[in-house]
PDB file of C-alpha atoms in Angstrom:
ATOM      1  CA  UNK V  10      87.347 -19.739  84.081  1.00 91.00           C
ATOM      2  CA  UNK V  11      87.782 -16.340  82.745  1.00 95.00           C
ATOM      3  CA  UNK V  12      91.298 -15.468  81.300  1.00 95.00           C
ATOM      4  CA  UNK V  13      92.946 -12.341  80.143  1.00 94.00           C
ATOM      5  CA  UNK V  14      93.505 -11.746  76.430  1.00 95.00           C
ATOM      6  CA  UNK V  15      96.484 -10.180  74.770  1.00 94.00           C
ATOM      7  CA  UNK V  16      96.332  -6.436  75.023  1.00 95.00           C
ATOM      8  CA  UNK V  17      97.003  -6.238  71.281  1.00 94.00           C
ATOM      9  CA  UNK V  18      94.067  -8.408  70.581  1.00 93.00           C
ATOM     10  CA  UNK V  19      91.796  -6.331  73.089  1.00 95.00           C
ATOM     11  CA  UNK V  20      92.938  -3.129  71.396  1.00 95.00           C
ATOM     12  CA  UNK V  21      91.755  -4.596  67.883  1.00 93.00           C
ATOM     13  CA  UNK V  22      88.315  -5.585  69.433  1.00 94.00           C
ATOM     14  CA  UNK V  23      87.932  -2.185  70.931  1.00 95.00           C
ATOM     15  CA  UNK V  24      88.212  -0.417  67.547  1.00 93.00           C
ATOM     16  CA  UNK V  25      85.356   2.093  66.922  1.00 93.00           C
ATOM     17  CA  UNK V  26      84.555   0.266  63.677  1.00 91.00           C
ATOM     18  CA  UNK V  27      83.544  -2.881  65.411  1.00 93.00           C
ATOM     19  CA  UNK V  28      79.885  -1.576  65.556  1.00 93.00           C
ATOM     20  CA  UNK V  29      78.237  -4.885  66.626  1.00 92.00           C
ATOM     21  CA  UNK V  30      80.579  -5.172  69.614  1.00 95.00           C
ATOM     22  CA  UNK V  31      79.861  -1.574  70.522  1.00 95.00           C
ATOM     23  CA  UNK V  32      76.015  -2.260  70.254  1.00 95.00           C
ATOM     24  CA  UNK V  33      76.288  -5.326  72.474  1.00 96.00           C
ATOM     25  CA  UNK V  34      78.024  -3.208  75.263  1.00 96.00           C
ATOM     26  CA  UNK V  35      75.255  -0.709  75.291  1.00 96.00           C
ATOM     27  CA  UNK V  36      73.629  -2.240  78.651  1.00 96.00           C
ATOM     28  CA  UNK V  37      77.016  -2.701  80.389  1.00 97.00           C
ATOM     29  CA  UNK V  38      77.966  -0.779  83.476  1.00 96.00           C
ATOM     30  CA  UNK V  39      81.401  -2.351  83.237  1.00 96.00           C
ATOM     31  CA  UNK V  40      82.864  -4.960  80.882  1.00 97.00           C
ATOM     32  CA  UNK V  41      85.965  -6.920  80.340  1.00 96.00           C
ATOM     33  CA  UNK V  42      87.306  -8.876  77.097  1.00 97.00           C
ATOM     34  CA  UNK V  43      88.220 -12.424  78.191  1.00 97.00           C
ATOM     35  CA  UNK V  44      89.218 -15.866  77.019  1.00 96.00           C
ATOM     36  CA  UNK V  45      87.745 -19.278  78.223  1.00 95.00           C
ATOM     37  CA  UNK V  46      89.493 -21.966  80.275  1.00 94.00           C
ATOM     38  CA  UNK V  47      87.200 -24.669  78.361  1.00 93.00           C
ATOM     39  CA  UNK V  48      88.919 -27.445  80.324  1.00 91.00           C
ATOM     40  CA  UNK V  49      86.895 -26.406  83.513  1.00 90.00           C
ATOM     41  CA  UNK V  50      83.682 -26.705  81.678  1.00 89.00           C
ATOM     42  CA  UNK V  51      84.513 -30.124  80.397  1.00 85.00           C
ATOM     43  CA  UNK V  52      85.279 -31.630  83.828  1.00 83.00           C
ATOM     44  CA  UNK V  53      82.499 -33.529  85.623  1.00 80.00           C
ATOM     45  CA  UNK V  54      82.009 -32.099  89.229  1.00 85.00           C
ATOM     46  CA  UNK V  55      84.441 -29.343  88.633  1.00 90.00           C
ATOM     47  CA  UNK V  56      84.530 -26.405  91.279  1.00 93.00           C
ATOM     48  CA  UNK V  57      86.039 -23.213  90.312  1.00 94.00           C
ATOM     49  CA  UNK V  58      85.742 -19.292  90.899  1.00 95.00           C
ATOM     50  CA  UNK V  59      84.339 -16.963  88.162  1.00 96.00           C
ATOM     51  CA  UNK V  60      86.061 -13.462  88.737  1.00 96.00           C
ATOM     52  CA  UNK V  61      84.500 -11.016  86.336  1.00 96.00           C
ATOM     53  CA  UNK V  62      86.672  -8.186  87.234  1.00 96.00           C
ATOM     54  CA  UNK V  63      90.231  -8.140  88.759  1.00 91.00           C
ATOM     55  CA  UNK V  64      89.894  -4.805  90.737  1.00 90.00           C
ATOM     56  CA  UNK V  65      89.185  -5.272  94.567  1.00 90.00           C
ATOM     57  CA  UNK V  66      86.214  -2.857  94.442  1.00 91.00           C
ATOM     58  CA  UNK V  67      84.366  -5.561  92.374  1.00 94.00           C
ATOM     59  CA  UNK V  68      85.399  -8.421  94.580  1.00 94.00           C
ATOM     60  CA  UNK V  69      81.981  -8.975  95.636  1.00 95.00           C
ATOM     61  CA  UNK V  70      80.998  -9.901  92.077  1.00 96.00           C
ATOM     62  CA  UNK V  71      83.217 -13.150  92.131  1.00 96.00           C
ATOM     63  CA  UNK V  72      81.251 -16.600  92.632  1.00 96.00           C
ATOM     64  CA  UNK V  73      82.545 -19.913  93.210  1.00 96.00           C
ATOM     65  CA  UNK V  74      80.515 -22.450  91.318  1.00 95.00           C
ATOM     66  CA  UNK V  75      80.323 -26.262  91.362  1.00 93.00           C
ATOM     67  CA  UNK V  76      79.407 -28.359  88.335  1.00 88.00           C
ATOM     68  CA  UNK V  77      75.894 -29.936  88.687  1.00 85.00           C
ATOM     69  CA  UNK V  78      75.212 -31.361  85.148  1.00 79.00           C
ATOM     70  CA  UNK V  79      76.367 -31.324  81.624  1.00 72.00           C
ATOM     71  CA  UNK V  80      73.561 -31.968  79.202  1.00 71.00           C
ATOM     72  CA  UNK V  81      74.297 -32.534  75.716  1.00 61.00           C
ATOM     73  CA  UNK V  82      71.625 -31.963  73.081  1.00 58.00           C
ATOM     74  CA  UNK V  83      72.663 -32.679  69.482  1.00 53.00           C
ATOM     75  CA  UNK V  84      71.017 -30.599  66.913  1.00 55.00           C
ATOM     76  CA  UNK V  85      71.686 -30.216  63.135  1.00 53.00           C
ATOM     77  CA  UNK V  86      75.109 -28.825  62.444  1.00 52.00           C
ATOM     78  CA  UNK V  87      76.431 -28.509  65.846  1.00 56.00           C
ATOM     79  CA  UNK V  88      76.611 -29.764  69.302  1.00 75.00           C
ATOM     80  CA  UNK V  89      75.096 -27.544  72.313  1.00 80.00           C
ATOM     81  CA  UNK V  90      75.955 -28.445  75.810  1.00 82.00           C
ATOM     82  CA  UNK V  91      74.054 -26.998  78.777  1.00 86.00           C
ATOM     83  CA  UNK V  92      76.352 -26.553  81.671  1.00 89.00           C
ATOM     84  CA  UNK V  93      74.524 -26.108  84.970  1.00 90.00           C
ATOM     85  CA  UNK V  94      76.452 -25.038  87.953  1.00 91.00           C
ATOM     86  CA  UNK V  95      75.449 -24.077  91.554  1.00 92.00           C
ATOM     87  CA  UNK V  96      76.755 -20.976  93.262  1.00 94.00           C
ATOM     88  CA  UNK V  97      78.423 -22.425  96.430  1.00 94.00           C
ATOM     89  CA  UNK V  98      80.329 -19.452  97.571  1.00 95.00           C
ATOM     90  CA  UNK V  99      79.956 -15.601  97.099  1.00 95.00           C
ATOM     91  CA  UNK V 100      79.878 -12.269  99.133  1.00 95.00           C
ATOM     92  CA  UNK V 101      76.085 -12.448  99.090  1.00 95.00           C
ATOM     93  CA  UNK V 102      75.925 -15.775 100.576  1.00 95.00           C
ATOM     94  CA  UNK V 103      78.415 -15.185 103.102  1.00 94.00           C
ATOM     95  CA  UNK V 104      76.386 -12.129 104.268  1.00 94.00           C
ATOM     96  CA  UNK V 105      73.387 -14.544 104.857  1.00 94.00           C
ATOM     97  CA  UNK V 106      71.747 -14.032 101.320  1.00 93.00           C
ATOM     98  CA  UNK V 107      69.739 -16.955  99.725  1.00 88.00           C
ATOM     99  CA  UNK V 108      71.113 -18.727  96.612  1.00 85.00           C
ATOM    100  CA  UNK V 109      69.718 -18.052  93.164  1.00 83.00           C
ATOM    101  CA  UNK V 110      68.808 -20.173  90.182  1.00 84.00           C
ATOM    102  CA  UNK V 111      71.845 -22.212  88.866  1.00 86.00           C
ATOM    103  CA  UNK V 112      74.361 -20.697  86.582  1.00 91.00           C
ATOM    104  CA  UNK V 113      73.357 -21.949  83.005  1.00 90.00           C
ATOM    105  CA  UNK V 114      76.150 -21.853  80.311  1.00 91.00           C
ATOM    106  CA  UNK V 115      75.180 -22.734  76.777  1.00 91.00           C
ATOM    107  CA  UNK V 116      78.330 -24.042  74.951  1.00 90.00           C
ATOM    108  CA  UNK V 117      77.947 -24.445  71.209  1.00 89.00           C
ATOM    109  CA  UNK V 118      80.597 -26.262  69.094  1.00 88.00           C
ATOM    110  CA  UNK V 119      80.536 -26.484  65.472  1.00 83.00           C
ATOM    111  CA  UNK V 120      79.548 -24.456  62.550  1.00 82.00           C
ATOM    112  CA  UNK V 121      78.007 -21.131  63.658  1.00 83.00           C
ATOM    113  CA  UNK V 122      76.804 -18.114  61.788  1.00 83.00           C
ATOM    114  CA  UNK V 123      79.183 -15.042  61.852  1.00 86.00           C
ATOM    115  CA  UNK V 124      79.359 -11.827  60.054  1.00 83.00           C
ATOM    116  CA  UNK V 125      81.360 -12.004  56.886  1.00 82.00           C
ATOM    117  CA  UNK V 126      83.751  -9.335  58.440  1.00 81.00           C
ATOM    118  CA  UNK V 127      84.530 -11.582  61.423  1.00 85.00           C
ATOM    119  CA  UNK V 128      85.003 -14.668  59.106  1.00 84.00           C
ATOM    120  CA  UNK V 129      87.591 -12.900  56.786  1.00 83.00           C
ATOM    121  CA  UNK V 130      89.321 -11.544  59.801  1.00 83.00           C
ATOM    122  CA  UNK V 131      89.742 -15.053  61.247  1.00 84.00           C
ATOM    123  CA  UNK V 132      90.695 -16.584  58.058  1.00 81.00           C
ATOM    124  CA  UNK V 133      93.404 -14.049  57.464  1.00 81.00           C
ATOM    125  CA  UNK V 134      94.957 -14.647  60.919  1.00 82.00           C
ATOM    126  CA  UNK V 135      94.725 -18.417  60.827  1.00 78.00           C
ATOM    127  CA  UNK V 136      95.692 -18.829  57.227  1.00 73.00           C
ATOM    128  CA  UNK V 137      92.279 -20.261  56.230  1.00 68.00           C
ATOM    129  CA  UNK V 138      90.494 -19.812  53.135  1.00 62.00           C
ATOM    130  CA  UNK V 139      88.185 -16.927  52.435  1.00 60.00           C
ATOM    131  CA  UNK V 140      84.939 -17.905  53.772  1.00 61.00           C
ATOM    132  CA  UNK V 141      81.818 -18.129  51.635  1.00 59.00           C
ATOM    133  CA  UNK V 142      79.083 -15.451  52.098  1.00 57.00           C
ATOM    134  CA  UNK V 143      75.554 -16.835  52.616  1.00 59.00           C
ATOM    135  CA  UNK V 144      73.531 -14.877  50.215  1.00 52.00           C
ATOM    136  CA  UNK V 145      71.276 -12.922  49.691  1.00 51.00           C
ATOM    137  CA  UNK V 146      72.111 -10.185  52.068  1.00 50.00           C
ATOM    138  CA  UNK V 147      70.569  -6.793  52.097  1.00 52.00           C
ATOM    139  CA  UNK V 148      73.911  -5.082  52.318  1.00 54.00           C
ATOM    140  CA  UNK V 149      77.777  -5.918  52.700  1.00 56.00           C
ATOM    141  CA  UNK V 150      77.440  -4.959  56.456  1.00 56.00           C
ATOM    142  CA  UNK V 151      74.846  -7.737  56.991  1.00 60.00           C
ATOM    143  CA  UNK V 152      76.552 -10.432  54.919  1.00 68.00           C
ATOM    144  CA  UNK V 153      77.293 -13.690  56.940  1.00 75.00           C
ATOM    145  CA  UNK V 154      79.266 -16.840  56.756  1.00 80.00           C
ATOM    146  CA  UNK V 155      79.740 -19.759  58.819  1.00 81.00           C
ATOM    147  CA  UNK V 156      82.827 -20.885  60.930  1.00 82.00           C
ATOM    148  CA  UNK V 157      83.684 -23.890  62.984  1.00 84.00           C
ATOM    149  CA  UNK V 158      83.937 -22.295  66.415  1.00 87.00           C
ATOM    150  CA  UNK V 159      83.392 -23.043  70.147  1.00 90.00           C
ATOM    151  CA  UNK V 160      81.335 -20.212  71.923  1.00 92.00           C
ATOM    152  CA  UNK V 161      79.209 -19.828  74.923  1.00 93.00           C
ATOM    153  CA  UNK V 162      76.630 -17.615  76.461  1.00 94.00           C
ATOM    154  CA  UNK V 163      75.630 -17.395  80.112  1.00 95.00           C
ATOM    155  CA  UNK V 164      74.082 -15.135  82.638  1.00 93.00           C
ATOM    156  CA  UNK V 165      73.879 -15.317  86.404  1.00 94.00           C
ATOM    157  CA  UNK V 166      72.493 -13.372  89.376  1.00 94.00           C
ATOM    158  CA  UNK V 167      75.043 -12.452  92.056  1.00 94.00           C
ATOM    159  CA  UNK V 168      72.803 -10.677  94.400  1.00 93.00           C
ATOM    160  CA  UNK V 169      69.339  -8.810  94.164  1.00 92.00           C
ATOM    161  CA  UNK V 170      69.481  -6.512  91.004  1.00 90.00           C
ATOM    162  CA  UNK V 171      73.069  -7.501  90.263  1.00 94.00           C
ATOM    163  CA  UNK V 172      73.267  -9.566  86.870  1.00 95.00           C
ATOM    164  CA  UNK V 173      76.226 -10.653  85.062  1.00 96.00           C
ATOM    165  CA  UNK V 174      76.292 -11.746  81.290  1.00 97.00           C
ATOM    166  CA  UNK V 175      78.853 -13.512  79.440  1.00 97.00           C
ATOM    167  CA  UNK V 176      78.750 -13.777  75.587  1.00 96.00           C
ATOM    168  CA  UNK V 177      80.749 -13.957  72.330  1.00 95.00           C
ATOM    169  CA  UNK V 178      82.176 -10.835  70.894  1.00 95.00           C
ATOM    170  CA  UNK V 179      80.191 -10.696  67.543  1.00 90.00           C
ATOM    171  CA  UNK V 180      83.245  -8.920  65.491  1.00 89.00           C
ATOM    172  CA  UNK V 181      85.472 -11.878  66.451  1.00 91.00           C
ATOM    173  CA  UNK V 182      83.602 -14.795  68.224  1.00 92.00           C
ATOM    174  CA  UNK V 183      86.822 -16.615  69.378  1.00 92.00           C
ATOM    175  CA  UNK V 184      86.651 -14.151  72.287  1.00 95.00           C
ATOM    176  CA  UNK V 185      84.200 -13.428  74.844  1.00 96.00           C
ATOM    177  CA  UNK V 186      83.154 -10.476  77.010  1.00 97.00           C
ATOM    178  CA  UNK V 187      81.640 -10.531  80.625  1.00 97.00           C
ATOM    179  CA  UNK V 188      79.673  -7.350  81.596  1.00 97.00           C
ATOM    180  CA  UNK V 189      77.789  -6.039  84.625  1.00 97.00           C
ATOM    181  CA  UNK V 190      74.250  -5.110  83.530  1.00 96.00           C
ATOM    182  CA  UNK V 191      73.503  -1.613  84.090  1.00 96.00           C
ATOM    183  CA  UNK V 192      69.925  -1.530  85.388  1.00 92.00           C
ATOM    184  CA  UNK V 193      69.806   2.283  84.708  1.00 91.00           C
ATOM    185  CA  UNK V 194      69.851   1.604  80.872  1.00 94.00           C
ATOM    186  CA  UNK V 195      67.508  -1.609  80.714  1.00 91.00           C
ATOM    187  CA  UNK V 196      63.917  -0.640  79.894  1.00 86.00           C
ATOM    188  CA  UNK V 197      61.250  -3.011  81.355  1.00 79.00           C
ATOM    189  CA  UNK V 198      59.446  -3.054  78.317  1.00 68.00           C
ATOM    190  CA  UNK V 199      59.693  -1.763  74.659  1.00 58.00           C
ATOM    191  CA  UNK V 200      56.479   0.213  74.936  1.00 58.00           C
ATOM    192  CA  UNK V 201      57.483   2.937  77.440  1.00 54.00           C
ATOM    193  CA  UNK V 202      54.530   2.266  79.543  1.00 63.00           C
ATOM    194  CA  UNK V 203      56.414   2.367  82.753  1.00 67.00           C
ATOM    195  CA  UNK V 204      56.411   5.950  83.365  1.00 79.00           C
ATOM    196  CA  UNK V 205      58.994   8.726  82.764  1.00 85.00           C
ATOM    197  CA  UNK V 206      62.006   6.700  83.690  1.00 86.00           C
ATOM    198  CA  UNK V 207      60.953   3.940  81.113  1.00 87.00           C
ATOM    199  CA  UNK V 208      60.449   6.708  78.562  1.00 87.00           C
ATOM    200  CA  UNK V 209      63.881   8.178  79.296  1.00 90.00           C
ATOM    201  CA  UNK V 210      65.639   4.805  78.797  1.00 91.00           C
ATOM    202  CA  UNK V 211      63.835   3.948  75.659  1.00 92.00           C
ATOM    203  CA  UNK V 212      64.554   7.336  74.218  1.00 92.00           C
ATOM    204  CA  UNK V 213      68.282   6.974  75.147  1.00 94.00           C
ATOM    205  CA  UNK V 214      68.449   3.535  73.596  1.00 94.00           C
ATOM    206  CA  UNK V 215      66.875   4.967  70.404  1.00 94.00           C
ATOM    207  CA  UNK V 216      69.340   7.698  70.252  1.00 95.00           C
ATOM    208  CA  UNK V 217      72.314   5.382  70.565  1.00 95.00           C
ATOM    209  CA  UNK V 218      71.116   3.033  67.988  1.00 95.00           C
ATOM    210  CA  UNK V 219      70.383   5.987  65.548  1.00 95.00           C
ATOM    211  CA  UNK V 220      74.053   7.347  66.030  1.00 96.00           C
ATOM    212  CA  UNK V 221      75.434   3.854  65.640  1.00 95.00           C
ATOM    213  CA  UNK V 222      73.376   3.249  62.423  1.00 93.00           C
ATOM    214  CA  UNK V 223      74.616   6.527  61.097  1.00 94.00           C
ATOM    215  CA  UNK V 224      78.173   5.591  61.716  1.00 92.00           C
ATOM    216  CA  UNK V 225      77.649   2.190  60.164  1.00 89.00           C
ATOM    217  CA  UNK V 226      76.150   3.845  56.947  1.00 88.00           C
ATOM    218  CA  UNK V 227      78.949   6.214  56.555  1.00 89.00           C
ATOM    219  CA  UNK V 228      81.691   3.553  57.101  1.00 85.00           C
ATOM    220  CA  UNK V 229      79.843   1.446  54.408  1.00 79.00           C
ATOM    221  CA  UNK V 230      79.827   4.403  52.009  1.00 80.00           C
ATOM    222  CA  UNK V 231      83.384   4.911  52.511  1.00 80.00           C
ATOM    223  CA  UNK V 232      84.236   1.265  51.536  1.00 70.00           C
ATOM    224  CA  UNK V 233      82.449   1.767  48.191  1.00 62.00           C
TER     225      UNK V 233
END
């Protein structure tokens, strides 16, 4: 289901100026930029393997899933499909482990809100018109538009304490990234009431966000 992207595209997405993507990667122990084989998700009863990473050392993260249901729920301006799939094979199951909740993938098709920066980039590459900014916006960095896209978001548990997440890349939502959650970075709450380890995680997150906001501000100032 997860397909590689052109190295040149990946290099663009990895640019330091893609602040939203950098922020979304904070909780990633390891990640990979991918494209989606949409046909597999459209087939009733499809069975396929999700391989997050190609290196053999991460082979135990691969899972084979079987489609259970495709529930379509029409809401204003778009069509959301909830794809449910059962994990039928994995390293954890072969070791005698029990199964977890079904893999749930939310597929959204239609007009979706994106950053104005992403909308202009896509318009320039596809020959489309310059998108209309949805105003008011507090700053140019926060301006948004809408594009006709197909995106998905998903999360699933491979084994105890091992979670994978798949979501659109905010700086170009035509592409996705899959990542292994780094439990050493994820606070249990936002209050720091879990002891020294929780306080450490929250402090590290705050420092990261402060540095990223500083870089955003400097980049915005340079554009003016």
